[in-house]
């Protein structure tokens, strides 16, 4: 079994470049289906979720080549319009392919994405929007069958769903007429998707605001794009710096994408600075308390950063109250953090973290992607050497976690241990 071995108590320092954004590259790979030609996508991180998306593209008949962090997708000849259950289960967010396949092929078939570790992940907003655009959708027998020629529509989302906004943008590119999305999600990844779609020839604007307008029907072709940096990976490294009392600079990241996270650490006594392509955090003393942290759609506090920021406050000197408003089951890291001595009380959507003088090392198990990252942050601050299993979760969203953290001075390595005894097995390469 492969685990991370983390020696805690070393302040992180230095600069690190943040890799491409998972939640940007996934919809962009789906969008490449619309091109009907060759698209080149740069700064594509080596993540298992990206592997899953590439497997879906190849299943559909696309030719995909990966050279380092550049992925080339030739969607000239699609041979299928379905995503089988096995591929859907690989990655829950595969529903993002629905709009693109339907737009390109006039029909699409995939199994229900189901829930994930964070709780039920409904797609009602996706389906109701596509129906409003003319799709006939049969969502019975555990699968989703869509067909029909799409037309533009005026759509108002009851909540600013990232996935629904992206699915509609992709479907609308091939719809007849104009589609206007009101109450659209405003994440930076939505803007990145718009910028990629524009390289394909799409006529789209408004991404980053609550109203996105797509004038469908323009002939599309291949394009080229460089994916933005991953702000959640960046938040992870900032949390690790705050937790260990370090000084870290992130390159390639726009500080405007993380303002609520930076504000929380500034309230807790950190010094924060930076600009459009750099974020810097210095933490000279244990974190103090902060005003309640409520997760919310962008530009609010990102739910994906909540677990790692929680871990940073576990070894602080004050109290941090979290209110998780996006997902039902996003405090799974709390129980594992408590095994390290953290004082966390969870009641429904509220978690109260009272800082303790010192966390201690433990053998830990990641239960989801960002919860696993939270355990790494806590282990970096704890006394002693922790072991973290469940790396399949972490590898979904971090391409070089050990390398990046080691470059900042962390004692972290991926080792192979005997499942029963926990003793390390020597392997040349992992
Ligand atoms: C995206 O998920 C991200 N995933 C998530 O990151 C992120 O946590 C989330 O946005 C919120 O920022 C990707 O981009 C691949 P939503 P998504 O639709 O699109 C409800 C990660 O692993 N909802 O904005 O699924 C839903 O239940 C992931 O990095 C409906 O009710 O998020 C949730 O409560 C975790 N009906 C809320 O909206 C719908 O049809 C936000 O979901 C769709 C969503």
Coordinates of C-alpha atoms and ligand atoms in Angstrom, one line a residue:
X1 CA 0.0 0.0 0.0
X2 CA 1.3 3.4 -0.9
X3 CA 1.2 6.1 1.8
X4 CA 2.7 9.5 2.4
X5 CA 5.1 9.7 5.3
X6 CA 5.2 13.3 6.7
X7 CA 7.7 14.6 9.3
X8 CA 6.0 17.5 11.0
X9 CA 7.3 20.7 12.7
X10 CA 9.3 22.3 9.9
X11 CA 8.2 25.8 8.7
X12 CA 7.8 25.9 5.0
X13 CA 9.6 28.6 3.0
X14 CA 10.3 29.4 -0.6
X15 CA 8.5 29.9 -3.9
X16 CA 6.5 27.3 -5.9
X17 CA 4.7 27.4 -9.3
X18 CA 1.1 26.2 -9.0
X19 CA 0.1 23.6 -11.7
X20 CA -2.9 23.9 -13.9
X21 CA -6.4 23.9 -12.5
X22 CA -8.3 20.6 -12.4
X23 CA -11.7 22.3 -12.4
X24 CA -10.7 24.3 -15.5
X25 CA -9.0 21.6 -17.6
X26 CA -11.9 19.1 -17.1
X27 CA -14.6 21.3 -18.8
X28 CA -12.1 22.4 -21.4
X29 CA -11.4 18.8 -22.3
X30 CA -15.1 18.3 -22.7
X31 CA -15.3 21.4 -24.8
X32 CA -12.7 20.0 -27.2
X33 CA -15.5 17.7 -28.5
X34 CA -17.2 20.7 -30.0
X35 CA -14.2 21.7 -32.1
X36 CA -14.5 18.8 -34.7
X37 CA -10.7 19.4 -35.2
X38 CA -7.4 19.5 -33.3
X39 CA -7.2 21.4 -30.1
X40 CA -4.0 21.9 -28.1
X41 CA -4.3 22.5 -24.3
X42 CA -1.2 23.5 -22.3
X43 CA -0.5 23.5 -18.5
X44 CA -2.7 20.4 -18.2
X45 CA -1.8 18.7 -14.8
X46 CA -1.0 15.0 -14.4
X47 CA -4.1 14.1 -12.3
X48 CA -6.2 10.9 -12.2
X49 CA -9.3 13.0 -12.9
X50 CA -7.6 14.2 -16.1
X51 CA -6.7 10.6 -17.0
X52 CA -10.4 9.8 -16.6
X53 CA -11.5 12.6 -18.9
X54 CA -8.9 11.5 -21.5
X55 CA -10.3 8.0 -21.3
X56 CA -13.8 9.3 -22.0
X57 CA -12.6 11.3 -25.0
X58 CA -10.8 8.3 -26.4
X59 CA -14.0 6.2 -25.8
X60 CA -16.0 8.7 -27.9
X61 CA -13.5 8.3 -30.7
X62 CA -11.2 11.3 -30.2
X63 CA -7.5 10.9 -30.7
X64 CA -5.7 12.2 -27.6
X65 CA -1.9 12.7 -27.2
X66 CA -0.2 13.8 -24.0
X67 CA 3.3 15.2 -24.0
X68 CA 4.3 16.5 -20.6
X69 CA 1.6 19.1 -19.6
X70 CA 0.3 19.5 -23.2
X71 CA -2.7 17.5 -24.3
X72 CA -3.7 17.4 -28.0
X73 CA -7.3 16.4 -28.7
X74 CA -8.4 15.6 -32.3
X75 CA -12.2 15.4 -32.2
X76 CA -12.6 15.3 -36.0
X77 CA -14.3 11.8 -36.0
X78 CA -16.5 10.9 -33.1
X79 CA -17.6 7.3 -33.2
X80 CA -19.8 7.1 -30.1
X81 CA -22.1 9.4 -28.1
X82 CA -22.3 7.4 -24.9
X83 CA -20.3 7.3 -21.6
X84 CA -20.4 3.8 -20.0
X85 CA -21.0 3.4 -16.4
X86 CA -17.4 2.3 -15.6
X87 CA -16.1 5.6 -17.0
X88 CA -18.8 7.6 -15.3
X89 CA -17.9 6.1 -12.0
X90 CA -14.2 7.0 -12.5
X91 CA -15.1 10.6 -12.2
X92 CA -18.3 12.0 -10.9
X93 CA -17.9 15.3 -12.8
X94 CA -18.1 13.4 -16.1
X95 CA -21.6 14.9 -16.4
X96 CA -19.8 17.9 -17.9
X97 CA -19.5 15.9 -21.1
X98 CA -23.3 15.8 -21.5
X99 CA -23.7 19.2 -23.1
X100 CA -20.8 18.9 -25.4
X101 CA -21.8 15.4 -26.7
X102 CA -25.4 16.5 -27.2
X103 CA -24.3 19.6 -29.0
X104 CA -22.0 17.8 -31.3
X105 CA -23.9 14.5 -32.0
X106 CA -27.6 15.5 -31.4
X107 CA -27.8 12.8 -28.8
X108 CA -26.0 11.6 -25.7
X109 CA -26.3 8.7 -23.3
X110 CA -24.6 8.4 -19.9
X111 CA -25.4 6.8 -16.5
X112 CA -26.3 9.0 -13.6
X113 CA -23.1 10.4 -12.1
X114 CA -24.4 9.4 -8.6
X115 CA -23.1 10.9 -5.4
X116 CA -19.6 11.2 -4.2
X117 CA -17.8 11.4 -0.8
X118 CA -19.2 14.9 -0.3
X119 CA -22.8 13.7 -0.5
X120 CA -25.5 13.6 -3.2
X121 CA -24.5 15.5 -6.3
X122 CA -27.8 16.3 -8.1
X123 CA -27.9 17.4 -11.7
X124 CA -31.5 18.6 -11.9
X125 CA -30.3 22.1 -13.0
X126 CA -28.3 20.6 -15.8
X127 CA -31.2 18.6 -17.1
X128 CA -33.9 21.3 -16.8
X129 CA -31.7 23.8 -18.7
X130 CA -31.1 21.3 -21.5
X131 CA -34.8 20.6 -21.7
X132 CA -35.4 24.3 -22.0
X133 CA -33.0 24.3 -24.9
X134 CA -35.1 21.6 -26.7
X135 CA -33.5 18.4 -25.6
X136 CA -35.7 15.4 -25.0
X137 CA -34.3 13.8 -21.9
X138 CA -35.3 10.3 -20.6
X139 CA -33.8 10.1 -17.1
X140 CA -35.0 6.7 -16.1
X141 CA -33.5 3.3 -15.6
X142 CA -30.3 4.7 -14.0
X143 CA -29.2 6.4 -17.1
X144 CA -29.7 9.6 -19.0
X145 CA -30.7 9.6 -22.7
X146 CA -30.8 12.9 -24.4
X147 CA -31.6 13.8 -28.0
X148 CA -32.7 16.7 -30.1
X149 CA -31.6 19.8 -31.9
X150 CA -30.9 22.5 -29.4
X151 CA -32.1 26.1 -29.6
X152 CA -31.1 29.2 -27.6
X153 CA -33.0 30.0 -24.4
X154 CA -33.2 32.4 -21.5
X155 CA -32.2 30.4 -18.5
X156 CA -32.1 31.4 -14.8
X157 CA -30.3 29.1 -12.5
X158 CA -31.9 28.7 -9.0
X159 CA -28.3 28.6 -7.7
X160 CA -25.0 29.4 -9.4
X161 CA -24.0 25.8 -10.2
X162 CA -20.5 25.6 -11.7
X163 CA -21.2 22.4 -13.6
X164 CA -24.6 23.5 -14.8
X165 CA -23.2 26.8 -16.0
X166 CA -20.5 24.9 -17.9
X167 CA -22.8 22.3 -19.4
X168 CA -25.1 25.0 -20.7
X169 CA -22.2 27.0 -22.2
X170 CA -21.0 24.0 -24.1
X171 CA -24.5 23.0 -25.3
X172 CA -25.3 26.6 -26.3
X173 CA -22.3 26.9 -28.6
X174 CA -24.1 24.5 -31.0
X175 CA -27.6 25.7 -30.4
X176 CA -29.6 27.8 -32.9
X177 CA -29.9 31.3 -31.5
X178 CA -28.9 33.1 -28.4
X179 CA -28.7 31.5 -24.9
X180 CA -28.5 33.8 -21.8
X181 CA -27.6 32.3 -18.5
X182 CA -28.7 34.3 -15.5
X183 CA -27.4 33.6 -12.0
X184 CA -24.4 31.8 -13.7
X185 CA -21.5 30.7 -11.6
X186 CA -18.7 33.3 -11.6
X187 CA -15.6 31.1 -10.9
X188 CA -12.3 31.9 -12.6
X189 CA -12.6 28.4 -14.2
X190 CA -15.7 29.6 -16.0
X191 CA -13.8 32.5 -17.5
X192 CA -11.0 30.1 -18.5
X193 CA -13.6 27.9 -20.3
X194 CA -15.0 31.0 -22.1
X195 CA -11.5 31.9 -23.2
X196 CA -10.9 28.4 -24.6
X197 CA -14.3 28.3 -26.4
X198 CA -13.4 31.6 -28.0
X199 CA -10.3 30.0 -29.5
X200 CA -12.7 27.5 -31.1
X201 CA -14.6 30.3 -32.7
X202 CA -17.5 30.5 -30.2
X203 CA -19.3 33.8 -29.8
X204 CA -19.6 34.0 -26.0
X205 CA -19.2 36.7 -23.3
X206 CA -20.1 37.5 -19.7
X207 CA -18.2 34.7 -18.0
X208 CA -17.1 35.8 -14.6
X209 CA -20.3 37.7 -14.1
X210 CA -23.8 36.4 -13.2
X211 CA -24.9 36.7 -16.8
X212 CA -23.3 34.7 -19.6
X213 CA -24.5 35.1 -23.2
X214 CA -23.7 32.6 -26.0
X215 CA -24.7 33.2 -29.6
X216 CA -24.8 29.7 -30.9
X217 CA -24.4 28.3 -34.4
X218 CA -21.0 29.8 -35.3
X219 CA -18.8 27.2 -37.2
X220 CA -16.3 25.8 -34.7
X221 CA -12.7 24.6 -35.2
X222 CA -9.7 23.5 -33.2
X223 CA -8.0 25.9 -30.9
X224 CA -5.1 26.4 -28.5
X225 CA -5.2 27.4 -24.8
X226 CA -3.1 27.5 -21.6
X227 CA -5.1 26.5 -18.5
X228 CA -5.0 28.9 -15.5
X229 CA -3.3 27.9 -12.2
X230 CA -5.2 25.9 -9.7
X231 CA -6.4 28.2 -6.9
X232 CA -7.4 25.3 -4.6
X233 CA -3.9 23.8 -4.9
X234 CA -2.6 27.3 -4.1
X235 CA -4.9 27.5 -1.1
X236 CA -3.5 24.2 0.1
X237 CA 0.1 25.5 0.0
X238 CA -0.9 28.7 1.8
X239 CA -2.6 26.7 4.5
X240 CA 0.5 24.6 4.9
X241 CA 2.6 27.7 5.2
X242 CA 0.2 29.1 7.8
X243 CA 0.1 25.8 9.7
X244 CA 3.9 25.5 10.0
X245 CA 4.7 29.2 10.6
X246 CA 6.4 29.6 7.3
X247 CA 6.8 32.1 4.4
X248 CA 5.7 30.9 1.0
X249 CA 5.2 32.5 -2.4
X250 CA 3.0 31.0 -5.1
X251 CA 3.8 31.8 -8.7
X252 CA 1.2 32.0 -11.5
X253 CA -1.7 32.5 -9.2
X254 CA -3.9 35.6 -9.2
X255 CA -4.5 36.7 -5.6
X256 CA -7.9 37.9 -6.6
X257 CA -9.0 34.3 -7.0
X258 CA -8.4 33.6 -3.3
X259 CA -9.4 36.9 -1.5
X260 CA -11.6 35.2 1.2
X261 CA -8.9 32.7 2.0
X262 CA -6.2 35.4 2.2
X263 CA -8.5 37.5 4.4
X264 CA -9.0 34.7 6.9
X265 CA -5.3 34.2 7.2
X266 CA -4.7 37.9 7.5
X267 CA -7.3 38.1 10.3
X268 CA -5.4 35.3 12.0
X269 CA -2.1 37.3 12.0
X270 CA -0.5 36.3 8.7
X271 CA 1.1 38.9 6.4
X272 CA -0.4 38.5 2.9
X273 CA 0.7 40.2 -0.3
X274 CA 0.9 39.6 -4.0
X275 CA -0.5 40.6 -7.4
X276 CA -1.9 39.2 -10.6
X277 CA 0.6 36.4 -10.9
X278 CA 1.9 35.9 -7.4
X279 CA 0.6 35.4 -3.9
X280 CA 2.8 35.5 -0.8
X281 CA 2.0 34.5 2.8
X282 CA 4.2 34.8 5.9
X283 CA 3.2 33.5 9.3
X284 CA 5.5 34.4 12.2
X285 CA 3.3 33.3 15.1
X286 CA 0.5 30.7 15.8
X287 CA -2.8 31.6 14.1
X288 CA -5.2 33.6 16.2
X289 CA -9.0 33.3 15.9
X290 CA -11.0 34.6 13.0
X291 CA -14.6 35.7 12.2
X292 CA -16.8 32.8 11.1
X293 CA -15.9 31.3 7.8
X294 CA -18.9 30.7 5.6
X295 CA -18.4 28.8 2.3
X296 CA -20.3 30.2 -0.6
X297 CA -20.3 30.3 -4.4
X298 CA -17.5 32.4 -5.9
X299 CA -16.4 35.1 -5.0
X300 CA -17.3 33.8 -1.5
X301 CA -15.1 31.5 0.5
X302 CA -14.5 28.4 -1.6
X303 CA -15.8 25.1 -0.2
X304 CA -12.9 23.3 -1.7
X305 CA -10.5 25.3 0.5
X306 CA -12.4 24.8 3.7
X307 CA -10.8 21.4 4.8
X308 CA -7.2 22.7 4.4
X309 CA -7.9 26.0 6.1
X310 CA -9.6 24.1 9.0
X311 CA -6.5 22.0 9.4
X312 CA -4.3 25.1 9.6
X313 CA -6.4 26.5 12.5
X314 CA -6.3 23.2 14.5
X315 CA -2.8 24.1 15.8
X316 CA -3.6 27.8 16.3
X317 CA -4.2 29.8 19.4
X318 CA -7.7 30.9 18.7
X319 CA -11.2 29.7 17.7
X320 CA -12.3 29.3 14.1
X321 CA -16.0 28.7 13.2
X322 CA -16.8 27.2 9.8
X323 CA -20.2 27.1 8.2
X324 CA -20.3 24.7 5.2
X325 CA -23.1 25.8 2.9
X326 CA -22.3 24.0 -0.3
X327 CA -21.9 20.3 0.4
X328 CA -23.6 18.1 3.1
X329 CA -20.7 15.9 4.0
X330 CA -17.6 18.1 3.9
X331 CA -16.3 17.7 7.4
X332 CA -15.0 14.1 7.0
X333 CA -11.5 15.3 7.8
X334 CA -12.6 16.4 11.3
X335 CA -12.5 12.9 12.8
X336 CA -9.0 12.2 11.5
X337 CA -7.8 15.6 12.6
X338 CA -9.2 14.8 16.1
X339 CA -7.0 11.7 16.1
X340 CA -4.0 14.1 15.9
X341 CA -5.3 16.0 19.0
X342 CA -7.4 18.6 17.2
X343 CA -10.3 20.1 19.1
X344 CA -13.2 20.2 16.6
X345 CA -16.9 20.0 17.3
X346 CA -19.2 19.4 14.3
X347 CA -22.9 20.1 14.5
X348 CA -24.6 19.8 11.1
X349 CA -23.2 22.5 8.8
X350 CA -21.2 24.2 11.6
X351 CA -17.7 23.1 12.8
X352 CA -16.0 24.9 15.7
X353 CA -12.2 24.5 15.8
X354 CA -10.4 25.5 19.0
X355 CA -6.7 25.7 18.5
X356 CA -4.5 23.4 20.6
X357 CA -0.8 24.0 21.5
X358 CA 0.5 21.1 19.4
X359 CA -0.9 18.4 17.1
X360 CA 0.7 15.0 17.3
X361 CA 1.5 12.6 14.5
X362 CA -0.9 9.7 13.7
X363 CA -1.6 7.0 11.0
X364 CA -4.3 8.7 8.9
X365 CA -6.7 7.8 6.1
X366 CA -7.9 10.3 3.5
X367 CA -11.7 10.0 2.8
X368 CA -11.9 12.5 -0.1
X369 CA -9.7 14.8 -2.1
X370 CA -9.6 18.0 -0.1
X371 CA -10.0 16.1 3.2
X372 CA -6.9 14.2 2.3
X373 CA -5.1 17.5 1.6
X374 CA -6.2 18.7 5.0
X375 CA -4.5 15.7 6.6
X376 CA -1.3 16.6 4.8
X377 CA -1.5 20.2 6.1
X378 CA -2.0 19.0 9.7
X379 CA 0.7 16.4 9.5
X380 CA 3.2 19.1 8.4
X381 CA 2.4 21.0 11.6
X382 CA 2.2 18.0 13.9
X383 CA 5.0 16.7 16.2
X384 CA 6.4 13.5 14.8
X385 CA 6.0 11.5 11.7
X386 CA 2.5 10.9 10.3
X387 CA 1.4 8.3 7.7
X388 CA -1.4 9.1 5.3
X389 CA -3.2 6.4 3.3
X390 CA -6.0 6.8 0.7
X391 CA -3.7 8.5 -1.8
X392 CA -6.2 7.7 -4.7
X393 CA -8.3 10.6 -3.4
X394 CA -5.4 13.0 -3.2
X395 CA -4.0 12.1 -6.6
X396 CA -7.3 13.2 -8.2
X397 CA -6.4 16.8 -7.6
X398 CA -2.7 17.2 -6.8
X399 CA -0.1 16.5 -9.5
X400 CA 3.1 16.9 -7.6
X401 CA 2.2 17.4 -3.9
X402 CA 5.3 15.8 -2.4
X403 CA 7.6 17.4 -4.9
X404 CA 6.2 20.9 -4.4
X405 CA 6.0 20.6 -0.6
X406 CA 9.5 19.1 -0.4
X407 CA 10.8 22.1 -2.5
X408 CA 9.4 24.3 0.3
X409 CA 11.3 22.4 2.9
X410 CA 8.8 19.8 4.0
X411 CA 9.8 16.3 5.0
X412 CA 7.3 14.4 2.9
X413 CA 7.7 11.2 0.8
X414 CA 5.6 8.6 -0.9
X415 CA 6.5 5.1 0.3
X416 CA 5.2 1.6 -0.1
X417 CA 4.3 -0.1 3.2
X418 CA 3.2 -3.5 4.1
X419 CA -0.5 -3.3 4.8
X420 CA -0.4 -5.5 7.9
X421 CA 2.8 -4.4 9.6
X422 CA 3.1 -0.9 8.3
X423 CA 6.8 -1.4 7.6
X424 CA 8.3 0.3 4.6
X425 CA 9.0 -1.8 1.6
X426 CA 12.0 -0.7 -0.5
X427 CA 11.0 0.1 -4.1
X428 CA 13.2 1.7 -6.8
X429 CA 10.5 3.9 -8.2
X430 CA 6.9 4.6 -7.1
Ligands
LIG1 C1 -17.7 22.1 -9.0 O1 -18.6 21.0 -8.7 C2 -16.3 21.6 -8.7 N1 -16.0 20.4 -9.5 C3 -16.3 21.2 -7.2 O2 -14.9 20.7 -6.9 C4 -16.6 22.4 -6.3 O3 -16.6 22.0 -5.0 C5 -18.0 22.9 -6.7 O4 -18.0 23.2 -8.1 C6 -18.4 24.2 -6.0 O5 -17.4 25.2 -6.2 C7 -15.6 20.7 -10.8 O6 -15.5 21.8 -11.2 C8 -15.2 19.5 -11.6 P1 -22.0 22.9 -8.2 P2 -20.1 21.0 -9.2 O7 -22.8 22.4 -9.4 O8 -20.2 21.7 -10.5 C9 -26.0 21.8 -6.0 C10 -13.5 18.9 -6.5 O9 -13.3 17.7 -6.2 N2 -26.5 21.4 -7.3 O10 -21.6 24.3 -8.2 O11 -20.7 19.7 -9.0 C11 -25.0 20.8 -5.4 O12 -25.6 19.8 -4.8 C12 -14.9 19.3 -6.6 O13 -12.6 19.6 -6.7 C13 -27.9 21.1 -7.4 O14 -28.6 21.1 -6.5 O15 -20.7 22.0 -8.1 C14 -24.1 21.7 -4.5 O16 -24.8 21.8 -3.3 C15 -15.6 19.0 -5.3 N3 -28.4 20.7 -8.6 C16 -24.2 23.1 -5.1 O17 -25.3 23.0 -6.1 C17 -27.6 20.7 -9.8 O18 -28.1 20.4 -10.9 C18 -23.0 23.5 -5.9 O19 -22.7 22.5 -6.9 C19 -26.2 21.0 -9.6 C20 -25.7 21.4 -8.4

